[in-house]
Amino acid sequence: MNRLTLLQNGASLARRDIPVLHGDHFLEEILSALDHGWRVVSYFALPEGEGLALYCVLSLKADATLGVLHTRLDDGGFTSLVPYAPQLHLFEREMAEQYGVIFEGHPWMKPVRFAPPLATLPGFCPTGPGKIGIMDFYRVEGSEVHEVAVGPVHAGIIEPGHFRFQCLGEEVMHLEISLGYQHRGVEKLVLGGPYPVTFRQMETVAGDTTVGHGLAYAMCLEALAGTRVPARAHDLRGIGAELERLANHTGDLGAIAGDVGYLPTASYCGRIRGDFLNLTAEICGSRFGRGLLTPGGVNFDLDALTVEKLRRRLLAARDELTNAVELLWDTPSVLARLEGTGVVSKETARELGLVGPAARASGLNRDIRRDHPYGIYNMTHIPVVTARAGDVYARTLVRWLEIERSLDFVEEQLRQLPGGGIENPVGSLGEDRLAVALTEGWRGEICHVALTDGRGRFERYKICDPSFHNWPGLAMALRGGQISDFPLNNKSFNLSYCGVDL
Amino acid sequence: MFKAILARMKQGHRTMRYPQEPVVIPERFRGFPQLDNSACRADCQLCREVCPTGAISCTPNLSVDLGKCLFCAECQKACPHGGISYGNDYRLAANRREDLVAQEGEEYRLAQALEEKMLKLFGRSLKFRSVVAGGCNGCEADTNVLSTIGWDIGRFGIQFVASPRHADGLWVTGPVTENMREALLLTYEAIPAPKLVVACGACAINGGPFIGSPEAHDGVHGMLPVDLYIPGCPPHPATILDGLLRLLDRLPGEAGARG
């Protein structure tokens, strides 16, 4: 692993300091790093020189360190690492779709988004977007086997995606998930930026994670421009991020209760989720935190009166939420539906590279707030919660315990907001640099990587939403389960479609 | 069981009294813009330049196209004279695309009630089929919230249903990605006529933050006949409900025009 170029979360380095490795060395390094406890947080390509550059960003929790590997392809062929590292399978599929890289040995090469290529280079032959949803789905044959197709349009007010089940009676033998319907072309729109609209696009990469993605973007700009963020802004960003987690986790607990037909908790949580959104709106005017952040700091400050108001309302929300959620643990019929449903083993979670509450519910102790601390989490630590069973119950419990920790955190921050300003100006971005920012959104690890050109404009901006890692987890959770448990499993992951489709 | 009953008593009755009583809007909420170009210099275009979606026009009068506006308030931050600020008025929905332009000194035409025949059909029961066509889950979440106990949109006879065959209208969110265009149009076709179309949020109206994207269509305007445009990124639930109640003529004693 001596070929890794090291950097910290929220830092940048000169692109010339990242050596171009021979393709074989690049692949060996990735495998050897994975064997030594590293994880891949991003793996992407961009045109560079005469060919296509591949960058792999890895994280080592034990040292709170990130590492970058870099190679260059002159033609479209490269070796797939998926047979040895399943966590890479979507990354390779993505590069095949975006630039026409042919990964030899990839066991499951299919479109990710049915999107046009980002660039067509000499020697590379991207196949172009096929018709959305048309691909070779895995099929189980047999007279008793039937196939169930769901989506893209779903029954509720839900983002679109397609699910294809292979069933024997009620039992799901295999679930395949085909996305791309939400593709808005974010990574293409960002090229040559930043533009005035870029931050708004980052806030809506996954609009329920406005603060999570907005923060990762702001951190990239701050790293590239060398901006120091005031302490008070770090605090307010942290409050925004944890309120976002609180609202979404609360909504998820309600939705899980609703899907097992336990309406009291479903009703109460549906309303209390709104209380958290309204707290965010109290700070910045938007229930989703739109406009709360700005590169260099935050746009909104809190006076003593508002702080007091927020604290009071937070206490009331905690009291009512605790009351609503405790009903779940006291109701055996609810627990019977959650326990043992949709199990993802720790080993599977590790192989697939799951992140966030889904990973922690399967016993993986990973959380960017602790592993690669940034902003306020450098100063104040939030205890990481894990469970063992990897079932719907574990994913529910982890959410609840995280809610309690986030409530503690926000209450504490409101008590001890540091003085000072809330925003420092962000100058022009450094030229020919690479910046990496990781944040822990409510669904898990968000990774943004920015590469600037000789004019300090984005030559590539790679976004990795936690759902990109976690959709395969949902597919595995269904294996051997009942098809009627799909909605419950789906709620227990609650993944983003647009975050993946970009 | 006892705990559930005790919890029920503790949680109480929480459906808001709106529209009989005013809805509570956060102080910092950015709603209808207040425009004042009295201090504008002829060569100053600061507000227009920082607008991420090109919603602002300075000629002939200062105006904000609420169909494009993300209510990010970058213009307010940029203007040295306080020429644009965003007030607390959440009432923004309109029937026609051109009505969404807020101009200095001109009255903003809020959504009008459906014509009598449509009102007779839908006034007491209106069912929507939602299609998310590139929406970021913001508009979707704040549409969904209307069905929670706090807002309880069902008390107005409005409901979101699972099949287009059960629906009276199409509820569109998102900039209409190329990959969802066909599914959106098929869903529209599957709804029995007469039918309504609602464009909920900046994306569905004009593309929102994804305006001009080669992979999307700048919203549903021009693709399907829209009956109600609801501005916002995302719209506040009160903005959505206000628009629907205006459409159904269900706002008691309130003038259609801005007070």
PDB file of N, CA and C in Angstrom, chain B residues 204-256:
ATOM      1  N   ALA B 204     -41.255  20.550 -11.730  1.00  0.00           N
ATOM      2  CA  ALA B 204     -42.366  20.151 -12.587  1.00  0.00           C
ATOM      3  C   ALA B 204     -42.856  21.328 -13.424  1.00  0.00           C
ATOM      4  N   ILE B 205     -42.686  22.553 -12.904  1.00  0.00           N
ATOM      5  CA  ILE B 205     -43.163  23.722 -13.642  1.00  0.00           C
ATOM      6  C   ILE B 205     -42.182  24.088 -14.758  1.00  0.00           C
ATOM      7  N   ASN B 206     -40.886  24.161 -14.402  1.00  0.00           N
ATOM      8  CA  ASN B 206     -39.940  24.669 -15.396  1.00  0.00           C
ATOM      9  C   ASN B 206     -38.543  24.029 -15.300  1.00  0.00           C
ATOM     10  N   GLY B 207     -38.419  22.908 -14.623  1.00  0.00           N
ATOM     11  CA  GLY B 207     -37.119  22.241 -14.559  1.00  0.00           C
ATOM     12  C   GLY B 207     -36.369  22.468 -13.260  1.00  0.00           C
ATOM     13  N   GLY B 208     -36.756  23.489 -12.489  1.00  0.00           N
ATOM     14  CA  GLY B 208     -36.127  23.729 -11.184  1.00  0.00           C
ATOM     15  C   GLY B 208     -34.620  23.869 -11.316  1.00  0.00           C
ATOM     16  N   PRO B 209     -33.860  23.275 -10.387  1.00  0.00           N
ATOM     17  CA  PRO B 209     -32.404  23.370 -10.461  1.00  0.00           C
ATOM     18  C   PRO B 209     -31.838  22.630 -11.683  1.00  0.00           C
ATOM     19  N   PHE B 210     -32.673  21.870 -12.356  1.00  0.00           N
ATOM     20  CA  PHE B 210     -32.196  21.076 -13.492  1.00  0.00           C
ATOM     21  C   PHE B 210     -32.670  21.661 -14.816  1.00  0.00           C
ATOM     22  N   ILE B 211     -32.992  22.941 -14.783  1.00  0.00           N
ATOM     23  CA  ILE B 211     -33.433  23.644 -15.986  1.00  0.00           C
ATOM     24  C   ILE B 211     -32.324  23.557 -17.040  1.00  0.00           C
ATOM     25  N   GLY B 212     -32.717  23.193 -18.242  1.00  0.00           N
ATOM     26  CA  GLY B 212     -31.739  23.099 -19.321  1.00  0.00           C
ATOM     27  C   GLY B 212     -30.994  21.784 -19.388  1.00  0.00           C
ATOM     28  N   SER B 213     -31.275  20.844 -18.498  1.00  0.00           N
ATOM     29  CA  SER B 213     -30.563  19.570 -18.530  1.00  0.00           C
ATOM     30  C   SER B 213     -30.893  18.806 -19.814  1.00  0.00           C
ATOM     31  N   PRO B 214     -29.863  18.267 -20.484  1.00  0.00           N
ATOM     32  CA  PRO B 214     -30.138  17.482 -21.684  1.00  0.00           C
ATOM     33  C   PRO B 214     -30.866  16.166 -21.376  1.00  0.00           C
ATOM     34  N   GLU B 215     -30.885  15.773 -20.106  1.00  0.00           N
ATOM     35  CA  GLU B 215     -31.531  14.500 -19.751  1.00  0.00           C
ATOM     36  C   GLU B 215     -32.949  14.690 -19.214  1.00  0.00           C
ATOM     37  N   ALA B 216     -33.429  15.941 -19.187  1.00  0.00           N
ATOM     38  CA  ALA B 216     -34.784  16.188 -18.673  1.00  0.00           C
ATOM     39  C   ALA B 216     -35.477  17.223 -19.562  1.00  0.00           C
ATOM     40  N   HIS B 217     -36.744  17.484 -19.272  1.00  0.00           N
ATOM     41  CA  HIS B 217     -37.572  18.260 -20.207  1.00  0.00           C
ATOM     42  C   HIS B 217     -38.092  19.576 -19.639  1.00  0.00           C
ATOM     43  N   ASP B 218     -37.415  20.117 -18.627  1.00  0.00           N
ATOM     44  CA  ASP B 218     -37.832  21.397 -18.042  1.00  0.00           C
ATOM     45  C   ASP B 218     -39.284  21.379 -17.568  1.00  0.00           C
ATOM     46  N   GLY B 219     -39.693  20.252 -17.056  1.00  0.00           N
ATOM     47  CA  GLY B 219     -41.006  20.174 -16.431  1.00  0.00           C
ATOM     48  C   GLY B 219     -42.093  19.714 -17.373  1.00  0.00           C
ATOM     49  N   VAL B 220     -43.315  19.711 -16.852  1.00  0.00           N
ATOM     50  CA  VAL B 220     -44.447  19.128 -17.580  1.00  0.00           C
ATOM     51  C   VAL B 220     -45.199  20.197 -18.372  1.00  0.00           C
ATOM     52  N   HIS B 221     -44.888  21.473 -18.106  1.00  0.00           N
ATOM     53  CA  HIS B 221     -45.526  22.568 -18.849  1.00  0.00           C
ATOM     54  C   HIS B 221     -45.197  22.419 -20.337  1.00  0.00           C
ATOM     55  N   GLY B 222     -46.206  22.453 -21.175  1.00  0.00           N
ATOM     56  CA  GLY B 222     -45.980  22.273 -22.603  1.00  0.00           C
ATOM     57  C   GLY B 222     -46.075  20.817 -23.041  1.00  0.00           C
ATOM     58  N   MET B 223     -45.995  19.909 -22.086  1.00  0.00           N
ATOM     59  CA  MET B 223     -46.087  18.484 -22.405  1.00  0.00           C
ATOM     60  C   MET B 223     -47.513  17.985 -22.171  1.00  0.00           C
ATOM     61  N   LEU B 224     -48.121  18.472 -21.091  1.00  0.00           N
ATOM     62  CA  LEU B 224     -49.504  18.128 -20.763  1.00  0.00           C
ATOM     63  C   LEU B 224     -50.224  19.418 -20.351  1.00  0.00           C
ATOM     64  N   PRO B 225     -51.547  19.458 -20.487  1.00  0.00           N
ATOM     65  CA  PRO B 225     -52.277  20.672 -20.078  1.00  0.00           C
ATOM     66  C   PRO B 225     -52.359  20.766 -18.552  1.00  0.00           C
ATOM     67  N   VAL B 226     -51.718  21.778 -17.974  1.00  0.00           N
ATOM     68  CA  VAL B 226     -51.620  21.887 -16.518  1.00  0.00           C
ATOM     69  C   VAL B 226     -52.739  22.779 -15.985  1.00  0.00           C
ATOM     70  N   ASP B 227     -53.414  22.324 -14.936  1.00  0.00           N
ATOM     71  CA  ASP B 227     -54.505  23.087 -14.330  1.00  0.00           C
ATOM     72  C   ASP B 227     -54.071  23.859 -13.108  1.00  0.00           C
ATOM     73  N   LEU B 228     -53.001  23.400 -12.466  1.00  0.00           N
ATOM     74  CA  LEU B 228     -52.553  24.093 -11.256  1.00  0.00           C
ATOM     75  C   LEU B 228     -51.031  24.017 -11.171  1.00  0.00           C
ATOM     76  N   TYR B 229     -50.414  25.185 -11.034  1.00  0.00           N
ATOM     77  CA  TYR B 229     -48.961  25.272 -10.868  1.00  0.00           C
ATOM     78  C   TYR B 229     -48.674  25.656  -9.414  1.00  0.00           C
ATOM     79  N   ILE B 230     -47.842  24.875  -8.738  1.00  0.00           N
ATOM     80  CA  ILE B 230     -47.547  25.163  -7.329  1.00  0.00           C
ATOM     81  C   ILE B 230     -46.056  25.460  -7.180  1.00  0.00           C
ATOM     82  N   PRO B 231     -45.692  26.744  -7.047  1.00  0.00           N
ATOM     83  CA  PRO B 231     -44.265  27.101  -6.965  1.00  0.00           C
ATOM     84  C   PRO B 231     -43.631  26.687  -5.644  1.00  0.00           C
ATOM     85  N   GLY B 232     -42.302  26.577  -5.681  1.00  0.00           N
ATOM     86  CA  GLY B 232     -41.550  26.282  -4.468  1.00  0.00           C
ATOM     87  C   GLY B 232     -40.515  25.199  -4.718  1.00  0.00           C
ATOM     88  N   CYS B 233     -39.482  25.180  -3.887  1.00  0.00           N
ATOM     89  CA  CYS B 233     -38.439  24.163  -4.039  1.00  0.00           C
ATOM     90  C   CYS B 233     -38.045  23.641  -2.671  1.00  0.00           C
ATOM     91  N   PRO B 234     -38.827  22.718  -2.112  1.00  0.00           N
ATOM     92  CA  PRO B 234     -40.165  22.328  -2.556  1.00  0.00           C
ATOM     93  C   PRO B 234     -41.204  23.315  -2.016  1.00  0.00           C
ATOM     94  N   PRO B 235     -42.449  23.249  -2.529  1.00  0.00           N
ATOM     95  CA  PRO B 235     -43.500  24.084  -1.956  1.00  0.00           C
ATOM     96  C   PRO B 235     -43.766  23.677  -0.505  1.00  0.00           C
ATOM     97  N   HIS B 236     -44.085  24.663   0.331  1.00  0.00           N
ATOM     98  CA  HIS B 236     -44.529  24.346   1.692  1.00  0.00           C
ATOM     99  C   HIS B 236     -45.876  23.625   1.594  1.00  0.00           C
ATOM    100  N   PRO B 237     -46.145  22.675   2.494  1.00  0.00           N
ATOM    101  CA  PRO B 237     -47.437  21.989   2.430  1.00  0.00           C
ATOM    102  C   PRO B 237     -48.617  22.971   2.409  1.00  0.00           C
ATOM    103  N   ALA B 238     -48.461  24.097   3.093  1.00  0.00           N
ATOM    104  CA  ALA B 238     -49.543  25.089   3.111  1.00  0.00           C
ATOM    105  C   ALA B 238     -49.741  25.691   1.718  1.00  0.00           C
ATOM    106  N   THR B 239     -48.653  25.851   0.960  1.00  0.00           N
ATOM    107  CA  THR B 239     -48.758  26.370  -0.411  1.00  0.00           C
ATOM    108  C   THR B 239     -49.531  25.380  -1.277  1.00  0.00           C
ATOM    109  N   ILE B 240     -49.231  24.094  -1.080  1.00  0.00           N
ATOM    110  CA  ILE B 240     -49.901  23.055  -1.872  1.00  0.00           C
ATOM    111  C   ILE B 240     -51.384  23.019  -1.537  1.00  0.00           C
ATOM    112  N   LEU B 241     -51.677  22.980  -0.245  1.00  0.00           N
ATOM    113  CA  LEU B 241     -53.069  22.862   0.175  1.00  0.00           C
ATOM    114  C   LEU B 241     -53.860  24.104  -0.233  1.00  0.00           C
ATOM    115  N   ASP B 242     -53.252  25.277  -0.076  1.00  0.00           N
ATOM    116  CA  ASP B 242     -53.906  26.515  -0.480  1.00  0.00           C
ATOM    117  C   ASP B 242     -54.286  26.464  -1.962  1.00  0.00           C
ATOM    118  N   GLY B 243     -53.350  25.983  -2.797  1.00  0.00           N
ATOM    119  CA  GLY B 243     -53.629  25.902  -4.226  1.00  0.00           C
ATOM    120  C   GLY B 243     -54.792  24.964  -4.511  1.00  0.00           C
ATOM    121  N   LEU B 244     -54.798  23.816  -3.848  1.00  0.00           N
ATOM    122  CA  LEU B 244     -55.863  22.830  -4.078  1.00  0.00           C
ATOM    123  C   LEU B 244     -57.219  23.372  -3.621  1.00  0.00           C
ATOM    124  N   LEU B 245     -57.228  24.024  -2.468  1.00  0.00           N
ATOM    125  CA  LEU B 245     -58.504  24.526  -1.950  1.00  0.00           C
ATOM    126  C   LEU B 245     -59.031  25.674  -2.807  1.00  0.00           C
ATOM    127  N   ARG B 246     -58.136  26.468  -3.377  1.00  0.00           N
ATOM    128  CA  ARG B 246     -58.576  27.510  -4.311  1.00  0.00           C
ATOM    129  C   ARG B 246     -59.190  26.870  -5.544  1.00  0.00           C
ATOM    130  N   LEU B 247     -58.503  25.837  -6.048  1.00  0.00           N
ATOM    131  CA  LEU B 247     -58.987  25.150  -7.245  1.00  0.00           C
ATOM    132  C   LEU B 247     -60.393  24.586  -7.007  1.00  0.00           C
ATOM    133  N   LEU B 248     -60.623  24.107  -5.797  1.00  0.00           N
ATOM    134  CA  LEU B 248     -61.905  23.477  -5.480  1.00  0.00           C
ATOM    135  C   LEU B 248     -62.887  24.459  -4.855  1.00  0.00           C
ATOM    136  N   ASP B 249     -62.497  25.738  -4.800  1.00  0.00           N
ATOM    137  CA  ASP B 249     -63.366  26.769  -4.235  1.00  0.00           C
ATOM    138  C   ASP B 249     -63.763  26.420  -2.801  1.00  0.00           C
ATOM    139  N   ARG B 250     -62.770  26.010  -2.029  1.00  0.00           N
ATOM    140  CA  ARG B 250     -63.072  25.560  -0.674  1.00  0.00           C
ATOM    141  C   ARG B 250     -62.497  26.485   0.390  1.00  0.00           C
ATOM    142  N   LEU B 251     -62.031  27.671   0.001  1.00  0.00           N
ATOM    143  CA  LEU B 251     -61.503  28.595   1.011  1.00  0.00           C
ATOM    144  C   LEU B 251     -62.599  29.572   1.398  1.00  0.00           C
ATOM    145  N   PRO B 252     -63.168  29.391   2.572  1.00  0.00           N
ATOM    146  CA  PRO B 252     -64.339  30.185   2.940  1.00  0.00           C
ATOM    147  C   PRO B 252     -63.974  31.654   3.132  1.00  0.00           C
ATOM    148  N   GLY B 253     -64.770  32.516   2.526  1.00  0.00           N
ATOM    149  CA  GLY B 253     -64.691  33.953   2.787  1.00  0.00           C
ATOM    150  C   GLY B 253     -63.369  34.590   2.451  1.00  0.00           C
ATOM    151  N   GLU B 254     -62.599  33.953   1.601  1.00  0.00           N
ATOM    152  CA  GLU B 254     -61.317  34.572   1.314  1.00  0.00           C
ATOM    153  C   GLU B 254     -61.279  35.009  -0.136  1.00  0.00           C
ATOM    154  N   ALA B 255     -60.839  36.191  -0.377  1.00  0.00           N
ATOM    155  CA  ALA B 255     -60.775  36.681  -1.752  1.00  0.00           C
ATOM    156  C   ALA B 255     -59.665  35.960  -2.486  1.00  0.00           C
ATOM    157  N   GLY B 256     -59.846  35.804  -3.788  1.00  0.00           N
ATOM    158  CA  GLY B 256     -58.809  35.155  -4.584  1.00  0.00           C
ATOM    159  C   GLY B 256     -57.549  36.005  -4.656  1.00  0.00           C
TER     160      GLY B 256
END
